[in-house]
Amino acid sequence: MVIVMRDNATEQQIKNAEQRLEKCGFKIHRVDGVTRTILGAIGDKRGIDMREFESLEGVYEVLRITEPYKLAGRTFHPDNSVIPVNGSAIGGDEIIVMAGPCSIESEEQLYTIAREVKKAGAKVLRGGAFKPRSSPYSFQGLGEEGLVFLSQITQELQMGAVSEVMEIKQLDTITRYVDIVQVGARNMQNFALLRELGRIKKPVLLKRGLSATIEELLMAAEYIMSEGNYSVILCERGIRTFENYTRNTMDLSAIPVVQSLSHLPIIADPSHGTGRRDQVVPMARAAVAAGANGLIIEVHHDPDHALSDGFQSLYPSQFQRMMEEIKTIAWAIGKTI
Ligand code: PEP
Ligand code: MN
């Protein structure tokens, strides 16, 4: 349930309400909005009369959260969440573009691509160091060595860094080097990993699973948030369908649906969403038009020799043109890039 405090509720009244809820066995999640404080109370409501909280001093109203995703839903947090990342903010009027290679292959490779995407306007550099590959014989990533390159290059170029974590045991290492920790599609329902991500102090980029419904995506976010980390950025990256012309089917309608259900920002990944270079730019433009809070795009200076996902990686020149195009689209809908 959600306890909405009055605009003028005192700190003491808020504390009193928190204590009463805790006594009843609820776990409290507090959000201090611009005008009022909201207390999310998660726990077993059986045998508890909600009216008891309505009469507390400073309480404006008590609402029942009917959605299964309590913290990720709009009842608990009506305003959009804006997540700061390295001097930028995801979830506001600015569209944040993350770009870079699928995998970090060498310092030189990452540096070459990073300079290009930075010049074109990307705010965050992507690059996988631990790679979830369909084949165990494919390149598995450089591991920590790759993260060192990512961290050094992003510091020099003043960009944010995002990279994927695959296992709990990588978490300590990865959080030392990146600004955003990515959870890949294949791990969206790795609940043990999600819980651990709920205990870190960095934003999490949570990608939609290959066959996950929107509700399952929001429930995965809920796992992270239930442990106290509210900085979750969702990502639509395409889902498995019967269609073979594309690697995945980019579900653009998920963007407005998520935005109506949840306060969390949602970005789009048209690289994995389509899997084909010629389809990435049109779907990037469409995602911005659909209201995505950002994009994550694979870019490679020599995609024919990329160690992963070369066929869906844009050339730097294509990426630069895409950035110009999406600026116009952003402007048309009252946003900036
Ligand atoms: C990636 O970002 O390179 C990646 C493996 O993404 P996904 O988990 O969406 O397949
Ligand atoms: Mn990839």
XYZ file of N, CA and C and ligand atoms in Angstrom, residues 101-103 126 131 207 247 269 271-272 298 308-309 312, ligand 2:
43
model
N 31.283 -0.394 -29.178
C 31.291 -1.740 -29.752
C 30.485 -2.725 -28.912
N 30.105 -3.831 -29.549
C 29.461 -4.904 -28.781
C 30.451 -5.370 -27.723
N 31.645 -5.773 -28.163
C 32.684 -6.238 -27.221
C 33.892 -5.313 -27.263
N 29.546 2.305 -24.509
C 29.223 0.916 -24.181
C 30.376 0.011 -24.625
N 31.029 -11.440 -22.019
C 30.047 -11.560 -23.090
C 29.206 -12.835 -23.006
N 17.898 -5.087 -19.435
C 17.372 -5.357 -20.770
C 16.235 -6.377 -20.712
N 16.661 -10.235 -36.557
C 17.191 -11.146 -35.526
C 16.192 -11.281 -34.377
N 17.218 -0.370 -27.805
C 18.431 -0.953 -28.400
C 18.064 -1.513 -29.772
N 19.994 -2.082 -32.181
C 21.052 -2.949 -32.731
C 20.672 -4.410 -32.515
N 20.399 -4.779 -31.253
C 19.949 -6.146 -30.997
C 18.489 -6.313 -31.401
N 25.211 -0.171 -31.187
C 26.528 -0.758 -31.431
C 27.184 -0.095 -32.643
N 32.329 -9.642 -32.275
C 30.928 -10.000 -32.033
C 30.019 -8.931 -32.633
N 28.897 -9.377 -33.150
C 27.814 -8.506 -33.620
C 28.219 -7.443 -34.656
N 25.509 -6.061 -37.150
C 24.489 -5.083 -36.706
C 25.142 -3.787 -36.214
Mn 26.002 -7.198 -28.958
